[in-house]
Coordinates of C-alpha atoms in Angstrom, one line a residue:
M1 CA -22.6 -12.0 16.0
V2 CA -19.4 -13.8 14.6
E3 CA -19.3 -17.2 13.7
E4 CA -15.8 -19.4 12.4
T5 CA -16.6 -20.8 9.0
G6 CA -15.1 -22.7 6.2
L7 CA -14.7 -19.4 4.2
R8 CA -10.9 -19.3 3.6
I9 CA -8.5 -17.7 1.5
I10 CA -7.7 -19.6 -1.6
G11 CA -4.3 -18.4 -2.7
G12 CA -1.5 -15.6 -2.5
K13 CA 0.5 -15.1 0.7
F14 CA -2.4 -16.0 2.9
K15 CA -3.7 -19.0 1.1
G16 CA -5.1 -21.0 3.9
R17 CA -6.1 -18.4 6.4
R18 CA -9.7 -18.5 8.0
L19 CA -11.9 -15.7 7.5
R20 CA -15.0 -14.9 10.2
A21 CA -18.5 -14.3 8.9
V22 CA -21.6 -12.9 10.4
R23 CA -23.8 -15.4 11.6
G24 CA -26.8 -16.2 9.8
T25 CA -27.9 -15.6 6.8
R26 CA -28.2 -11.8 6.3
T27 CA -24.7 -12.0 4.1
R28 CA -24.0 -14.7 1.3
P29 CA -20.4 -14.7 1.1
T30 CA -19.1 -15.8 -2.1
S31 CA -18.1 -19.5 -2.4
D32 CA -14.7 -20.6 -2.0
R33 CA -15.2 -22.4 -5.4
T34 CA -16.8 -19.4 -7.1
R35 CA -13.9 -17.2 -5.9
E36 CA -10.9 -19.6 -7.0
A37 CA -12.7 -19.5 -10.4
I38 CA -12.7 -15.7 -10.6
F39 CA -9.5 -15.3 -9.8
N40 CA -7.9 -18.1 -11.8
I41 CA -9.8 -16.0 -14.6
I42 CA -8.5 -13.0 -13.5
T43 CA -4.6 -13.6 -11.6
S44 CA -2.8 -11.8 -14.1
E45 CA -4.5 -8.9 -13.6
V46 CA -4.9 -8.2 -9.6
R47 CA -1.2 -7.5 -8.8
N48 CA -0.6 -3.7 -7.6
T49 CA -4.3 -3.0 -8.4
R50 CA -6.3 -0.4 -6.6
V51 CA -9.0 -2.8 -5.1
L52 CA -12.9 -1.5 -4.5
D53 CA -15.6 -4.2 -2.9
L54 CA -18.9 -3.3 -2.9
F55 CA -21.4 -4.8 -0.5
A56 CA -17.9 -6.3 1.0
G57 CA -19.8 -8.3 3.6
T58 CA -16.5 -10.5 5.4
G59 CA -14.5 -8.6 2.7
A60 CA -13.6 -12.5 1.1
L61 CA -13.5 -11.0 -2.3
G62 CA -11.1 -7.7 -1.5
L63 CA -9.3 -10.1 1.2
E64 CA -8.4 -12.1 -1.6
A65 CA -7.3 -9.7 -3.9
L66 CA -5.1 -8.6 -1.1
S67 CA -3.3 -11.7 -0.8
R68 CA -2.8 -12.2 -4.3
G69 CA -0.5 -8.6 -4.4
A70 CA -3.2 -6.2 -4.9
Q71 CA -1.8 -3.1 -3.6
S72 CA -4.6 -1.6 -1.5
A73 CA -8.9 -2.0 -0.9
V74 CA -11.7 0.3 -0.1
F75 CA -14.6 -2.0 1.1
I76 CA -18.1 -0.6 1.4
D77 CA -20.8 -1.9 3.2
I78 CA -23.8 -0.8 4.9
S79 CA -24.3 -3.2 7.3
R80 CA -22.7 -2.4 11.0
Q81 CA -22.3 -6.2 11.7
S82 CA -20.9 -7.3 8.4
L83 CA -18.1 -3.9 8.8
S84 CA -17.4 -5.7 12.5
V85 CA -16.5 -9.1 11.0
L86 CA -14.7 -7.0 8.1
Q87 CA -12.7 -5.1 10.4
E88 CA -11.9 -8.7 12.3
N89 CA -10.4 -10.1 9.2
L90 CA -8.7 -7.4 8.2
A91 CA -7.1 -7.3 11.5
G92 CA -6.2 -10.8 11.6
L93 CA -4.3 -10.8 8.5
S94 CA -2.4 -7.7 9.6
L95 CA -4.0 -5.6 7.0
E96 CA -5.4 -2.3 8.7
S97 CA -3.5 0.2 6.5
P98 CA -3.6 1.3 3.9
N99 CA -7.0 -0.5 3.3
R100 CA -10.5 1.5 4.2
I101 CA -13.6 0.4 5.6
I102 CA -16.8 2.7 4.5
R103 CA -20.1 2.4 6.2
W104 CA -22.3 3.6 3.1
D105 CA -25.5 3.0 1.8
L106 CA -24.6 2.3 -2.3
T107 CA -28.6 2.1 -3.1
K108 CA -28.0 6.1 -2.7
N109 CA -24.9 7.4 -4.5
L110 CA -21.0 6.7 -4.3
N111 CA -20.1 10.1 -2.9
C112 CA -18.0 8.5 -0.3
L113 CA -15.4 8.1 -3.0
L114 CA -14.9 11.8 -4.1
S115 CA -12.0 12.6 -1.7
M116 CA -10.3 9.2 -2.7
P117 CA -6.9 10.7 -3.7
Q118 CA -6.7 7.4 -6.7
A119 CA -9.0 5.8 -9.0
F120 CA -9.4 1.9 -8.8
D121 CA -8.4 -0.8 -11.5
L122 CA -10.8 -3.7 -10.3
V123 CA -13.9 -3.8 -8.5
F124 CA -16.2 -6.6 -7.1
L125 CA -19.7 -5.9 -6.8
D126 CA -21.6 -8.3 -4.8
P127 CA -25.2 -7.1 -4.1
P128 CA -27.9 -8.8 -2.3
Y129 CA -29.9 -11.1 -5.3
N130 CA -32.9 -10.0 -7.2
K131 CA -32.9 -6.2 -5.6
N132 CA -31.9 -4.5 -8.7
L133 CA -29.1 -3.4 -7.2
I134 CA -26.3 -3.8 -9.8
I135 CA -27.6 -1.5 -12.4
P136 CA -28.1 1.5 -10.2
V137 CA -25.0 1.3 -8.5
L138 CA -22.9 0.4 -11.9
N139 CA -24.5 4.0 -12.8
H140 CA -23.0 5.4 -9.1
L141 CA -19.3 3.9 -10.1
R142 CA -20.0 5.8 -13.4
I143 CA -21.1 9.4 -11.9
S144 CA -18.4 9.1 -8.9
Q145 CA -15.5 9.2 -11.5
S146 CA -13.9 6.9 -9.1
L147 CA -12.5 4.3 -11.6
E148 CA -9.4 4.0 -14.2
N149 CA -9.9 3.9 -18.0
G150 CA -10.3 -0.3 -18.6
A151 CA -10.8 -1.0 -14.9
R152 CA -12.3 -4.6 -14.5
I153 CA -15.6 -5.1 -13.0
I154 CA -16.6 -8.2 -11.4
V155 CA -20.3 -8.6 -11.0
E156 CA -21.6 -11.7 -8.9
H157 CA -25.4 -12.0 -9.1
S158 CA -28.3 -14.4 -9.9
Q159 CA -29.2 -15.8 -12.9
R160 CA -32.6 -14.0 -12.8
E161 CA -31.3 -10.6 -12.7
P162 CA -29.4 -9.8 -16.0
L163 CA -27.3 -7.0 -16.7
E164 CA -27.9 -4.8 -19.5
P165 CA -24.7 -2.3 -19.0
D166 CA -25.2 -1.5 -22.5
R167 CA -26.5 1.6 -21.9
L168 CA -23.8 2.9 -19.5
A169 CA -20.2 2.8 -19.8
F170 CA -19.5 -0.8 -19.3
E171 CA -18.9 -3.7 -21.7
I172 CA -19.5 -7.4 -20.6
V173 CA -16.6 -9.0 -22.0
D174 CA -17.3 -12.4 -19.7
Q175 CA -19.9 -14.6 -18.1
R176 CA -19.5 -17.9 -16.2
R177 CA -22.3 -19.6 -14.4
Y178 CA -21.5 -21.6 -10.8
G179 CA -24.4 -23.6 -10.0
K180 CA -27.3 -20.5 -9.5
T181 CA -24.6 -18.0 -9.6
L182 CA -23.8 -15.7 -12.7
V183 CA -20.5 -14.3 -12.3
S184 CA -20.1 -11.3 -15.4
F185 CA -16.7 -9.5 -16.2
L186 CA -17.2 -5.9 -17.3
N187 CA -14.5 -3.3 -18.4
Y188 CA -15.4 0.5 -18.0
V189 CA -14.7 2.2 -21.2
V190 CA -15.2 5.7 -21.7

């Protein structure tokens, strides 16, 4: 079920620490190269943020943010295997509290966030590619009212799945291509 991988924390206080991953191809952790590029772009925006990691998988993006000074993180995924591995990764870094792991079907809504005491400043959205999940989940985020005005949303997606957030409360401020992956940087504007 769990395998040791070359996946590791790229920077911050846990730099170099290895992360576990789910065996097989059901999850697609963000590569070290792409994660490093993302965090090089947002490096000044991470400290003291409240992070939301959607389709969290191994938690690599949220854990990287915590390593770089984020205040807390909430990780959401539907897969029991992924959440088990994520729990091991959090425990291995001694990062269990105040961070939370939630098992939830993100395709339905984000009602699991309604009881959160504070809104999020930084969101990572890394859904399965080419499943048309990005726009519905962005809509769920907007409806949940769980984002700070100006929150940064980073979406990792296939080049074949373009974003059309103009009809929502999100503005694309940057896009970068890393191999077959497109990373879109959005701001939440209300």
